[in-house]
Amino acid sequence: MRSFTAIAALLAGLSLTAVAWAQDPAFDGARLSEHIRILSADDFEGRGIATPAEQKVIDYVSGQFEAAGLQPGGDNGGWTQAVALNRFSASNIQARLTVGDWTLPLAQGEQIVISSRRPGEDHVMLMDAPLVFVGYGVKAPERDWDDFKGQDMRGKILVVLVNDADFEEPALNTFGGRAMTYYGRWTYKYEEAARQGAAGVIIVHETDPASYGWTTVRNSWTGPNFDIVRANADERVPMESWIQRDVAVDLFQHAGLDFEALKVQARSRDFQPVTLEGAGMDVMFDVASQRIETHNIIGRLEGSTHPDETFLYTGHWDHIGVGTPDANGDAIFNGAIDNASGIAGLIELARVYAAGERPERSIVFIGFTAEESGLLGSEYYAANPIYPLATTVGGVNMDSANVYGRTAAFGVVGFGQSDFDERMAVIVEGQGRVIQPDGNPASGTYFRSDHFPLAKRGVPMAYAKSSGAFVEEPIAERLASRDAYTANRYHQAEDEWSADWDYSGQIQDLQVYWSLGQGLANSRDWPQWKDGSEFGPARAATAGERE
């Protein structure tokens, strides 16, 4: 790992090269629009994985890669990498909470969302299972933090808070302040509960710490759920669930507890698990599981001088598929912005790269599958890389592009992690924009897209895009459209293509991605994690494999 001073000195020498690479390539807004329109059309059925729509996506994206001039970059000389998953569908769900004589039936999608990803289970039945509030459900020895305090959690249902302990009180700084750590992610909550031997988990949904509303929870988890194939069933609890905050408050009150007071207690290292005395949960549901195969889509432009060294461009092609109809009766979750827009950018980058002079290092373009199921396609690739991670220079991940116009800033998620910050700053400032650190690190965005499985294995990955104020009128309308997407369209059936989108902002971002990749693909440089990054040690362990 290099210090900030060393990085600054390095980049001072690279600045002229970076600016030279930043000449505007011919990205085409009309092409971006057409790719998004096609991939998010109703006949692609929301791009659900392991559905007939998947083959349509593979055919379209690989066809565009081939037309651009890429070579197949997947398994056995093909365009894809097979990804083995288990698909789980919960049905006939019956659930209720009880405290003494008080009973509250729970309807799937309304008060609660229940699912399971435990292999080998075809029926889950938990009767009068005891409920234990375990705060944030975190065990982090390196932070001297343990919400379980050695108590036996076997057979119990754990009630946990979303995010981590610093969200409500950043000044505590036990988990890095306002910025969410991986301990705050729902994926971690379920994983740790399984390590504790719990029978189930209830995550209490609150919009601010989750960074999304209940509608997103309902749409994301009431359909089929997926997981990588696991040999050990004990890595998953039998029941995974979310519950509405008001239901949790009511439950705690009937158990003689104050939910808000316990939230405050949960911010302390001294917190002790709290049993909800007299409370229990009855839950029964069937689980249909099926081994499926889905696919990452991979194209490659072989390097002219160092073909065994690779720069990555990535984005996920999948979305939610067909789900519960909304108020308008629309059940197709088209995923135009999330993430047909990113795949459109991937295709455009491939076209521009292949039309230019062949870079010295190889460029690989990956459309990941199963991002919406928990980053499973990228996790699979990172665990089974076709191109060795030790000689993967780095990469750029694209998820939900800017379709509203040019902005004054370029937002970097995970700012401060690697020297990509300074490398991109040179290019961005040449555009008349400024680098902007993640404005909402509490949302845990750094752990929520496909760069993360690669980053945690040491590969420097950039996840950055347009941010800040719009620079052209009508500014108020552009801002309203962007805000309306987050509030009303994200993970909903209304995420549909619009003919009046403005791609000038996405094109500026693509110019940054292209310039960053070109500069590195035509150099002998290796990007570095900064001192203190938790991902640096994994990269350092493979240093001997790089020239």
Coordinates of C-alpha atoms in Angstrom, one line a residue:
M1 CA 0.0 0.0 0.0
R2 CA 1.2 3.5 -0.7
S3 CA 0.8 6.6 1.4
F4 CA -1.2 9.6 0.1
T5 CA 2.1 11.5 -0.5
A6 CA 3.5 8.7 -2.6
I7 CA 0.3 8.5 -4.6
A8 CA 0.3 12.3 -5.2
A9 CA 3.9 12.1 -6.5
L10 CA 3.0 9.2 -8.8
L11 CA 0.0 11.0 -10.2
A12 CA 1.9 14.2 -10.8
G13 CA 4.0 12.3 -13.3
L14 CA 0.9 10.6 -14.8
S15 CA -1.2 13.7 -15.1
L16 CA -0.1 14.6 -18.6
T17 CA -0.7 11.0 -19.8
A18 CA -4.1 11.0 -18.2
V19 CA -5.1 14.2 -19.8
A20 CA -3.8 13.0 -23.2
W21 CA -6.1 9.9 -22.9
A22 CA -9.0 12.1 -22.0
Q23 CA -9.8 13.2 -25.5
D24 CA -13.5 12.8 -26.2
P25 CA -14.3 9.4 -27.8
A26 CA -17.4 9.2 -29.9
F27 CA -20.0 7.9 -27.5
D28 CA -23.5 8.0 -29.0
G29 CA -26.5 9.0 -27.0
A30 CA -28.9 7.6 -29.6
R31 CA -27.2 4.2 -29.3
L32 CA -27.4 4.3 -25.5
S33 CA -31.1 5.0 -25.7
E34 CA -31.8 2.2 -28.1
H35 CA -29.9 -0.4 -26.1
I36 CA -31.9 0.7 -23.0
R37 CA -35.2 0.7 -24.8
I38 CA -34.6 -2.8 -26.2
L39 CA -33.3 -4.4 -22.9
S40 CA -36.0 -2.9 -20.8
A41 CA -38.9 -3.6 -23.2
D42 CA -41.8 -5.8 -21.9
D43 CA -40.7 -8.7 -24.1
F44 CA -37.5 -9.0 -22.0
E45 CA -39.8 -9.6 -19.0
G46 CA -37.8 -7.7 -16.5
R47 CA -34.6 -9.7 -17.3
G48 CA -35.2 -12.3 -14.6
I49 CA -32.4 -14.8 -14.3
A50 CA -32.9 -18.4 -15.4
T51 CA -36.0 -17.5 -17.3
P52 CA -36.6 -17.4 -21.1
A53 CA -35.6 -13.8 -20.9
E54 CA -32.1 -14.6 -19.9
Q55 CA -31.3 -16.1 -23.3
K56 CA -32.7 -13.0 -25.0
V57 CA -30.3 -10.9 -23.0
I58 CA -27.3 -13.1 -23.7
D59 CA -28.1 -13.1 -27.4
Y60 CA -28.5 -9.3 -27.5
V61 CA -25.5 -8.4 -25.5
S62 CA -23.1 -10.9 -27.0
G63 CA -24.4 -10.0 -30.4
Q64 CA -23.5 -6.3 -29.7
F65 CA -20.1 -7.3 -28.4
E66 CA -19.4 -9.3 -31.5
A67 CA -20.6 -6.5 -33.8
A68 CA -18.3 -4.2 -32.0
G69 CA -15.3 -6.4 -32.7
L70 CA -14.8 -8.2 -29.4
Q71 CA -13.8 -11.8 -29.0
P72 CA -15.8 -14.2 -26.8
G73 CA -14.3 -14.0 -23.3
G74 CA -16.1 -16.7 -21.4
D75 CA -15.9 -20.4 -20.7
N76 CA -14.5 -22.6 -23.4
G77 CA -14.2 -19.9 -26.0
G78 CA -17.8 -18.8 -25.6
W79 CA -19.6 -15.6 -24.6
T80 CA -20.7 -16.7 -21.2
Q81 CA -19.5 -18.0 -17.8
A82 CA -21.9 -20.5 -16.3
V83 CA -23.0 -19.7 -12.7
A84 CA -24.5 -22.4 -10.6
L85 CA -27.2 -21.2 -8.2
N86 CA -30.0 -22.6 -6.1
R87 CA -33.4 -20.9 -6.5
F88 CA -35.8 -20.9 -3.6
S89 CA -39.5 -20.0 -3.7
A90 CA -41.5 -19.7 -0.5
S91 CA -45.3 -20.4 -0.6
N92 CA -48.2 -21.1 1.7
I93 CA -46.8 -18.7 4.2
Q94 CA -48.5 -18.5 7.6
A95 CA -47.1 -16.5 10.4
R96 CA -48.1 -14.8 13.6
L97 CA -46.6 -13.1 16.6
T98 CA -47.9 -13.8 20.1
V99 CA -47.4 -12.3 23.5
G100 CA -49.6 -13.9 26.1
D101 CA -53.2 -13.5 24.9
W102 CA -52.2 -11.0 22.2
T103 CA -51.9 -12.3 18.7
L104 CA -50.9 -10.5 15.5
P105 CA -51.3 -12.4 12.1
L106 CA -48.6 -11.4 9.6
A107 CA -49.4 -11.1 5.9
Q108 CA -46.6 -11.7 3.4
G109 CA -45.6 -8.4 1.8
E110 CA -47.6 -6.3 4.2
Q111 CA -46.4 -6.6 7.8
I112 CA -43.6 -9.0 7.0
V113 CA -41.6 -10.5 4.1
I114 CA -40.4 -14.1 4.7
S115 CA -38.0 -16.1 2.6
S116 CA -35.5 -18.9 2.9
R117 CA -32.2 -19.8 1.2
R118 CA -31.3 -22.8 3.3
P119 CA -30.5 -25.8 1.0
G120 CA -32.3 -29.1 1.7
E121 CA -35.4 -27.4 3.4
D122 CA -38.7 -28.1 1.7
H123 CA -40.9 -27.1 4.7
V124 CA -40.1 -24.7 7.5
M125 CA -42.1 -24.9 10.7
L126 CA -41.2 -22.9 13.8
M127 CA -43.8 -23.0 16.6
D128 CA -43.7 -20.6 19.5
A129 CA -40.1 -19.9 18.7
P130 CA -38.6 -17.5 21.3
L131 CA -37.7 -14.0 20.1
V132 CA -34.4 -12.3 21.2
F133 CA -33.5 -8.7 20.4
V134 CA -29.7 -8.7 19.6
G135 CA -29.3 -5.0 18.7
Y136 CA -27.5 -4.8 15.4
G137 CA -26.6 -8.5 15.3
V138 CA -22.9 -7.8 15.0
K139 CA -19.9 -9.8 16.1
A140 CA -16.7 -7.8 15.3
P141 CA -13.7 -8.8 17.4
E142 CA -11.4 -6.2 15.8
R143 CA -13.8 -3.5 17.1
D144 CA -14.2 -5.1 20.5
W145 CA -17.9 -5.6 19.6
D146 CA -20.2 -8.5 20.3
D147 CA -24.0 -8.2 20.4
F148 CA -24.4 -11.8 21.4
K149 CA -22.2 -11.9 24.5
G150 CA -21.7 -15.6 24.3
Q151 CA -25.4 -16.4 24.8
D152 CA -26.9 -19.5 23.2
M153 CA -29.0 -18.4 20.1
R154 CA -29.7 -21.9 18.8
G155 CA -33.4 -22.4 17.9
K156 CA -34.2 -18.7 18.5
I157 CA -35.5 -16.0 16.2
L158 CA -33.2 -13.0 16.3
V159 CA -34.7 -9.5 16.0
V160 CA -32.1 -7.1 14.6
L161 CA -31.8 -3.5 13.5
V162 CA -30.7 -2.5 10.0
N163 CA -27.4 -0.7 9.4
D164 CA -24.8 -0.5 12.2
A165 CA -24.5 1.2 15.6
D166 CA -23.1 4.5 14.4
F167 CA -26.0 5.4 12.1
E168 CA -28.1 7.0 14.8
E169 CA -25.1 8.5 16.6
P170 CA -22.1 9.0 14.3
A171 CA -20.0 10.6 17.0
L172 CA -19.6 7.2 18.6
N173 CA -17.3 6.3 15.7
T174 CA -17.2 2.6 16.6
F175 CA -18.1 1.6 13.1
G176 CA -16.5 4.5 11.1
G177 CA -19.2 7.1 11.9
R178 CA -22.1 7.7 9.5
A179 CA -20.6 5.5 6.7
M180 CA -22.1 2.0 6.7
T181 CA -19.7 -0.9 7.2
Y182 CA -20.4 -4.3 5.9
Y183 CA -21.7 -5.2 9.4
G184 CA -24.7 -3.0 8.5
R185 CA -25.7 -4.9 5.4
W186 CA -28.7 -7.3 5.5
T187 CA -26.5 -10.0 4.0
Y188 CA -24.2 -9.8 7.0
K189 CA -27.1 -10.0 9.5
Y190 CA -28.3 -13.3 8.0
E191 CA -24.7 -14.7 7.7
E192 CA -23.9 -14.0 11.4
A193 CA -27.2 -15.3 12.6
A194 CA -26.4 -18.6 10.8
R195 CA -23.0 -18.7 12.5
Q196 CA -24.9 -18.3 15.9
G197 CA -27.1 -21.2 15.1
A198 CA -30.3 -19.2 15.0
A199 CA -33.6 -20.6 13.6
G200 CA -34.5 -17.3 12.0
V201 CA -33.9 -13.6 11.7
I202 CA -36.3 -10.6 11.7
I203 CA -34.7 -7.4 10.4
V204 CA -36.7 -4.4 11.5
H205 CA -37.1 -2.2 8.5
E206 CA -36.7 1.5 8.9
T207 CA -36.4 3.6 5.8
D208 CA -33.6 5.9 6.7
P209 CA -31.0 3.4 8.0
A210 CA -32.0 0.9 5.2
S211 CA -31.9 3.8 2.6
Y212 CA -35.0 2.4 0.9
G213 CA -38.7 2.0 1.6
W214 CA -40.8 -1.0 2.4
T215 CA -41.9 -1.2 -1.2
T216 CA -38.3 -2.1 -2.2
V217 CA -38.2 -4.8 0.5
R218 CA -41.5 -6.3 -0.7
N219 CA -40.6 -6.3 -4.3
S220 CA -37.1 -7.6 -3.8
W221 CA -37.9 -10.6 -1.5
T222 CA -41.4 -11.8 -2.1
G223 CA -40.4 -13.5 -5.4
P224 CA -37.8 -16.3 -5.9
N225 CA -34.6 -15.9 -4.0
F226 CA -31.2 -17.2 -5.1
D227 CA -27.9 -18.2 -3.6
I228 CA -24.7 -19.8 -4.7
V229 CA -24.6 -23.6 -4.3
R230 CA -23.5 -24.4 -0.8
A231 CA -22.3 -27.7 0.6
N232 CA -23.0 -26.7 4.1
A233 CA -26.7 -25.9 4.8
D234 CA -25.8 -24.4 8.2
E235 CA -24.4 -21.3 6.4
R236 CA -28.1 -20.2 6.1
V237 CA -30.9 -19.9 8.7
P238 CA -34.2 -21.6 7.9
M239 CA -36.1 -18.3 8.0
E240 CA -34.9 -14.9 6.7
S241 CA -37.4 -12.0 7.1
W242 CA -38.0 -8.3 7.3
I243 CA -40.7 -6.7 9.4
Q244 CA -42.3 -3.2 9.3
R245 CA -41.1 -0.9 12.1
D246 CA -44.6 -0.2 13.4
V247 CA -45.1 -4.0 13.9
A248 CA -41.9 -4.2 15.8
V249 CA -42.8 -1.3 18.1
D250 CA -46.2 -3.0 18.8
L251 CA -44.5 -6.3 19.5
F252 CA -42.0 -4.8 21.9
Q253 CA -44.7 -2.8 23.7
H254 CA -46.8 -5.9 24.3
A255 CA -43.7 -7.6 25.7
G256 CA -43.2 -4.7 28.1
L257 CA -40.3 -3.2 26.2
D258 CA -39.5 0.2 24.8
F259 CA -38.3 -0.2 21.2
E260 CA -36.7 3.2 21.0
A261 CA -35.0 2.9 24.4
L262 CA -33.5 -0.5 23.3
K263 CA -32.2 1.1 20.1
V264 CA -30.2 3.5 22.2
Q265 CA -28.9 0.7 24.3
A266 CA -27.8 -1.2 21.2
R267 CA -25.3 1.5 20.3
S268 CA -23.1 0.5 23.2
R269 CA -20.5 -2.2 23.4
D270 CA -22.1 -3.1 26.8
F271 CA -25.4 -4.1 25.2
Q272 CA -26.8 -7.4 26.3
P273 CA -29.3 -9.5 24.3
V274 CA -32.9 -9.0 25.4
T275 CA -35.4 -11.8 25.4
L276 CA -38.9 -10.7 24.6
E277 CA -40.5 -12.4 27.6
G278 CA -43.7 -14.3 26.8
A279 CA -43.3 -13.6 23.1
G280 CA -43.1 -16.2 20.4
M281 CA -43.5 -16.6 16.7
D282 CA -45.3 -19.3 14.7
V283 CA -44.3 -19.6 11.1
M284 CA -44.9 -22.3 8.5
F285 CA -44.2 -22.2 4.8
D286 CA -43.2 -24.5 2.0
V287 CA -39.9 -24.0 0.1
A288 CA -39.4 -25.2 -3.4
S289 CA -35.8 -25.3 -4.4
Q290 CA -34.2 -25.9 -7.8
R291 CA -30.6 -26.0 -9.0
I292 CA -30.3 -23.5 -11.8
E293 CA -27.7 -22.2 -14.2
T294 CA -27.4 -18.6 -15.1
H295 CA -24.7 -16.8 -16.9
N296 CA -22.2 -13.9 -16.8
I297 CA -21.8 -12.4 -20.3
I298 CA -18.1 -11.8 -21.2
G299 CA -16.4 -10.1 -24.2
R300 CA -12.7 -9.5 -24.5
L301 CA -10.4 -7.2 -26.5
E302 CA -6.9 -8.8 -26.3
G303 CA -4.0 -6.6 -25.5
S304 CA -1.3 -6.1 -28.0
T305 CA 1.7 -6.3 -25.6
H306 CA 0.6 -7.6 -22.3
P307 CA -2.5 -9.7 -23.1
D308 CA -2.3 -11.6 -19.7
E309 CA -3.0 -8.3 -17.8
T310 CA -6.6 -7.3 -17.7
F311 CA -8.6 -4.1 -17.1
L312 CA -12.3 -4.7 -16.4
Y313 CA -15.6 -2.9 -17.2
T314 CA -18.6 -4.4 -15.5
G315 CA -22.3 -4.0 -14.9
H316 CA -25.2 -6.3 -14.1
W317 CA -27.7 -7.3 -16.8
D318 CA -30.4 -8.8 -14.5
H319 CA -33.4 -7.2 -12.8
I320 CA -36.3 -8.4 -10.7
G321 CA -38.3 -10.0 -13.6
V322 CA -42.0 -10.4 -13.2
G323 CA -43.5 -9.8 -9.7
T324 CA -46.5 -8.6 -7.8
P325 CA -48.6 -6.2 -10.0
D326 CA -48.5 -2.6 -8.9
A327 CA -51.6 -0.3 -8.5
N328 CA -51.7 0.0 -12.3
G329 CA -51.6 -3.8 -12.8
D330 CA -48.1 -3.7 -14.2
A331 CA -46.1 -6.8 -13.0
I332 CA -43.0 -6.4 -15.2
F333 CA -40.1 -4.8 -13.5
N334 CA -38.4 -3.5 -16.6
G335 CA -35.2 -2.1 -15.0
A336 CA -34.5 0.5 -17.5
I337 CA -32.2 2.6 -15.3
D338 CA -31.3 -0.4 -13.0
N339 CA -29.4 -1.6 -15.0
A340 CA -30.2 -1.6 -18.7
S341 CA -28.5 1.8 -18.6
G342 CA -25.2 0.3 -17.3
I343 CA -25.3 -2.5 -19.9
A344 CA -25.9 0.1 -22.6
G345 CA -22.7 1.9 -21.3
L346 CA -20.8 -1.4 -21.3
I347 CA -21.8 -2.0 -25.0
E348 CA -20.8 1.6 -26.0
L349 CA -17.5 1.2 -24.2
A350 CA -16.9 -2.0 -26.1
R351 CA -17.7 -0.3 -29.4
V352 CA -15.4 2.7 -28.8
Y353 CA -12.5 0.5 -27.6
A354 CA -12.7 -1.9 -30.5
A355 CA -12.9 0.9 -33.0
G356 CA -9.7 2.5 -31.7
E357 CA -6.0 1.4 -31.5
R358 CA -5.5 -1.9 -29.7
P359 CA -4.4 -1.2 -26.1
E360 CA -1.4 -2.9 -24.7
R361 CA -3.3 -4.7 -21.9
S362 CA -6.5 -6.7 -22.4
I363 CA -9.8 -5.1 -21.8
V364 CA -12.6 -7.4 -20.6
F365 CA -16.3 -6.5 -20.5
I366 CA -18.6 -8.4 -18.1
G367 CA -22.3 -8.3 -17.8
F368 CA -22.9 -10.0 -14.4
T369 CA -25.9 -12.0 -13.6
A370 CA -27.8 -12.2 -10.3
E371 CA -26.8 -8.8 -8.8
E372 CA -30.3 -8.3 -7.6
S373 CA -30.1 -11.6 -5.7
G374 CA -27.1 -10.5 -3.7
L375 CA -24.2 -9.9 -6.1
L376 CA -24.1 -13.6 -6.9
G377 CA -22.8 -13.4 -10.5
S378 CA -19.9 -11.1 -9.5
E379 CA -19.3 -13.2 -6.4
Y380 CA -19.0 -16.3 -8.5
Y381 CA -16.7 -14.7 -11.0
A382 CA -14.5 -13.3 -8.2
A383 CA -14.3 -16.8 -6.7
N384 CA -13.8 -18.4 -10.1
P385 CA -12.0 -15.8 -12.2
I386 CA -11.5 -16.5 -15.9
Y387 CA -8.7 -13.9 -15.8
P388 CA -6.5 -14.1 -12.7
L389 CA -7.3 -11.5 -10.1
A390 CA -3.6 -11.0 -9.3
T391 CA -3.0 -9.7 -12.8
T392 CA -6.3 -7.8 -13.1
V393 CA -5.2 -4.2 -13.1
G394 CA -8.5 -2.9 -11.8
G395 CA -11.8 -1.9 -13.2
V396 CA -14.9 0.2 -13.4
N397 CA -18.4 -0.9 -12.4
M398 CA -21.5 0.7 -13.8
D399 CA -24.9 0.6 -12.1
S400 CA -27.8 2.9 -12.8
A401 CA -26.4 5.6 -15.1
N402 CA -27.3 9.3 -15.2
V403 CA -30.0 9.8 -17.8
Y404 CA -31.0 13.4 -16.7
G405 CA -28.2 15.6 -18.0
R406 CA -24.7 16.9 -17.2
T407 CA -23.8 17.6 -13.6
A408 CA -21.2 19.7 -11.9
A409 CA -19.7 16.8 -9.9
F410 CA -18.5 13.2 -10.3
G411 CA -19.4 11.2 -7.2
V412 CA -17.1 8.5 -6.0
V413 CA -18.6 5.7 -3.9
G414 CA -15.9 4.4 -1.5
F415 CA -13.9 7.6 -1.8
G416 CA -10.6 7.3 0.1
Q417 CA -10.1 3.6 -0.6
S418 CA -7.7 3.6 -3.6
D419 CA -5.6 5.9 -5.8
F420 CA -8.4 5.7 -8.4
D421 CA -9.7 8.9 -6.6
E422 CA -6.7 10.9 -7.8
R423 CA -6.5 9.2 -11.2
M424 CA -10.1 10.1 -11.9
A425 CA -9.8 13.6 -10.5
V426 CA -7.3 14.5 -13.2
I427 CA -9.8 13.5 -15.9
V428 CA -12.9 14.9 -14.2
E429 CA -11.3 18.3 -13.6
G430 CA -10.3 18.4 -17.3
Q431 CA -14.1 18.2 -17.9
G432 CA -14.7 21.2 -15.7
R433 CA -16.2 19.0 -13.0
V434 CA -15.1 18.2 -9.4
I435 CA -14.7 14.9 -7.6
Q436 CA -17.4 14.5 -4.9
P437 CA -17.1 11.9 -2.1
D438 CA -20.1 9.7 -1.5
G439 CA -22.8 12.0 -0.1
N440 CA -24.6 9.2 1.7
P441 CA -22.1 6.6 2.9
A442 CA -24.6 5.5 5.5
S443 CA -26.6 3.8 2.8
G444 CA -23.8 1.2 2.4
T445 CA -23.8 1.7 -1.4
Y446 CA -20.2 0.5 -1.5
F447 CA -21.4 -3.0 -0.5
R448 CA -24.4 -3.1 -2.8
S449 CA -23.0 -3.4 -6.4
D450 CA -20.8 -5.8 -8.3
H451 CA -17.4 -4.1 -7.7
F452 CA -17.5 -5.3 -4.1
P453 CA -16.8 -9.0 -4.5
L454 CA -13.7 -8.0 -6.6
A455 CA -12.6 -5.3 -4.2
K456 CA -12.8 -7.5 -1.1
R457 CA -10.4 -9.9 -2.9
G458 CA -7.9 -7.0 -3.5
V459 CA -8.8 -5.8 -7.1
P460 CA -9.0 -2.0 -7.2
M461 CA -12.4 -1.1 -8.5
A462 CA -14.0 2.3 -9.3
Y463 CA -17.7 2.8 -8.7
A464 CA -18.4 6.4 -9.6
K465 CA -20.8 8.5 -11.7
S466 CA -22.5 11.9 -12.1
S467 CA -23.4 13.6 -8.9
G468 CA -24.3 17.0 -7.6
A469 CA -26.2 19.9 -9.2
F470 CA -27.3 19.9 -12.8
V471 CA -25.6 22.6 -15.0
E472 CA -28.2 23.1 -17.7
E473 CA -31.8 24.3 -17.6
P474 CA -34.4 23.2 -16.8
I475 CA -32.5 22.4 -13.6
A476 CA -35.6 22.0 -11.4
E477 CA -37.2 19.5 -13.7
R478 CA -34.0 17.4 -14.0
L479 CA -33.6 17.3 -10.2
A480 CA -37.3 16.4 -9.8
S481 CA -36.9 13.5 -12.3
R482 CA -33.8 12.2 -10.5
D483 CA -35.4 12.4 -7.1
A484 CA -38.7 10.8 -8.4
Y485 CA -36.8 7.8 -9.6
T486 CA -35.3 7.1 -6.2
A487 CA -38.6 7.7 -4.4
N488 CA -41.0 6.1 -6.8
R489 CA -39.4 4.0 -9.5
Y490 CA -36.3 2.2 -8.0
H491 CA -37.1 -1.6 -7.9
Q492 CA -40.6 -0.9 -9.1
A493 CA -42.5 -1.6 -12.3
E494 CA -42.3 2.1 -13.3
D495 CA -38.5 1.9 -14.0
E496 CA -39.2 2.1 -17.7
W497 CA -37.4 3.7 -20.7
S498 CA -38.3 7.3 -21.6
A499 CA -37.7 8.8 -25.1
D500 CA -36.9 12.2 -23.6
W501 CA -33.9 11.2 -21.4
D502 CA -30.7 13.3 -21.7
Y503 CA -27.6 11.2 -22.1
S504 CA -25.0 14.0 -22.0
G505 CA -24.2 13.2 -18.3
Q506 CA -23.8 9.5 -18.9
I507 CA -21.5 10.3 -21.9
Q508 CA -19.3 12.5 -19.7
D509 CA -19.1 9.6 -17.2
L510 CA -18.2 7.1 -20.0
Q511 CA -15.4 9.5 -21.1
V512 CA -14.0 9.3 -17.6
Y513 CA -14.3 5.5 -17.5
W514 CA -12.7 5.2 -21.0
S515 CA -9.8 7.6 -20.2
L516 CA -9.1 5.8 -16.9
G517 CA -9.0 2.4 -18.6
Q518 CA -7.0 3.7 -21.6
G519 CA -4.4 5.3 -19.3
L520 CA -3.9 2.1 -17.3
A521 CA -4.2 -0.3 -20.3
N522 CA -1.3 1.5 -22.0
S523 CA 1.0 1.7 -19.0
R524 CA 3.0 -0.5 -16.7
D525 CA 1.3 0.9 -13.7
W526 CA -0.8 -0.9 -11.1
P527 CA -3.4 1.0 -9.1
Q528 CA -3.0 0.8 -5.3
W529 CA -5.2 0.7 -2.2
K530 CA -4.5 3.5 0.2
D531 CA -3.1 3.0 3.7
G532 CA -5.8 1.8 6.0
S533 CA -8.0 0.2 3.4
E534 CA -9.3 -3.1 4.5
F535 CA -8.7 -4.4 0.9
G536 CA -5.0 -3.6 0.7
P537 CA -3.7 -6.8 2.4
A538 CA -5.5 -9.1 -0.1
R539 CA -3.8 -7.2 -2.9
A540 CA -0.4 -7.2 -1.2
A541 CA -0.6 -11.0 -0.9
T542 CA -0.3 -11.4 -4.6
A543 CA 2.3 -8.7 -5.3
G544 CA 4.9 -11.2 -6.5
E545 CA 2.6 -12.2 -9.4
R546 CA 2.8 -8.7 -10.9
E547 CA 5.7 -7.2 -12.8

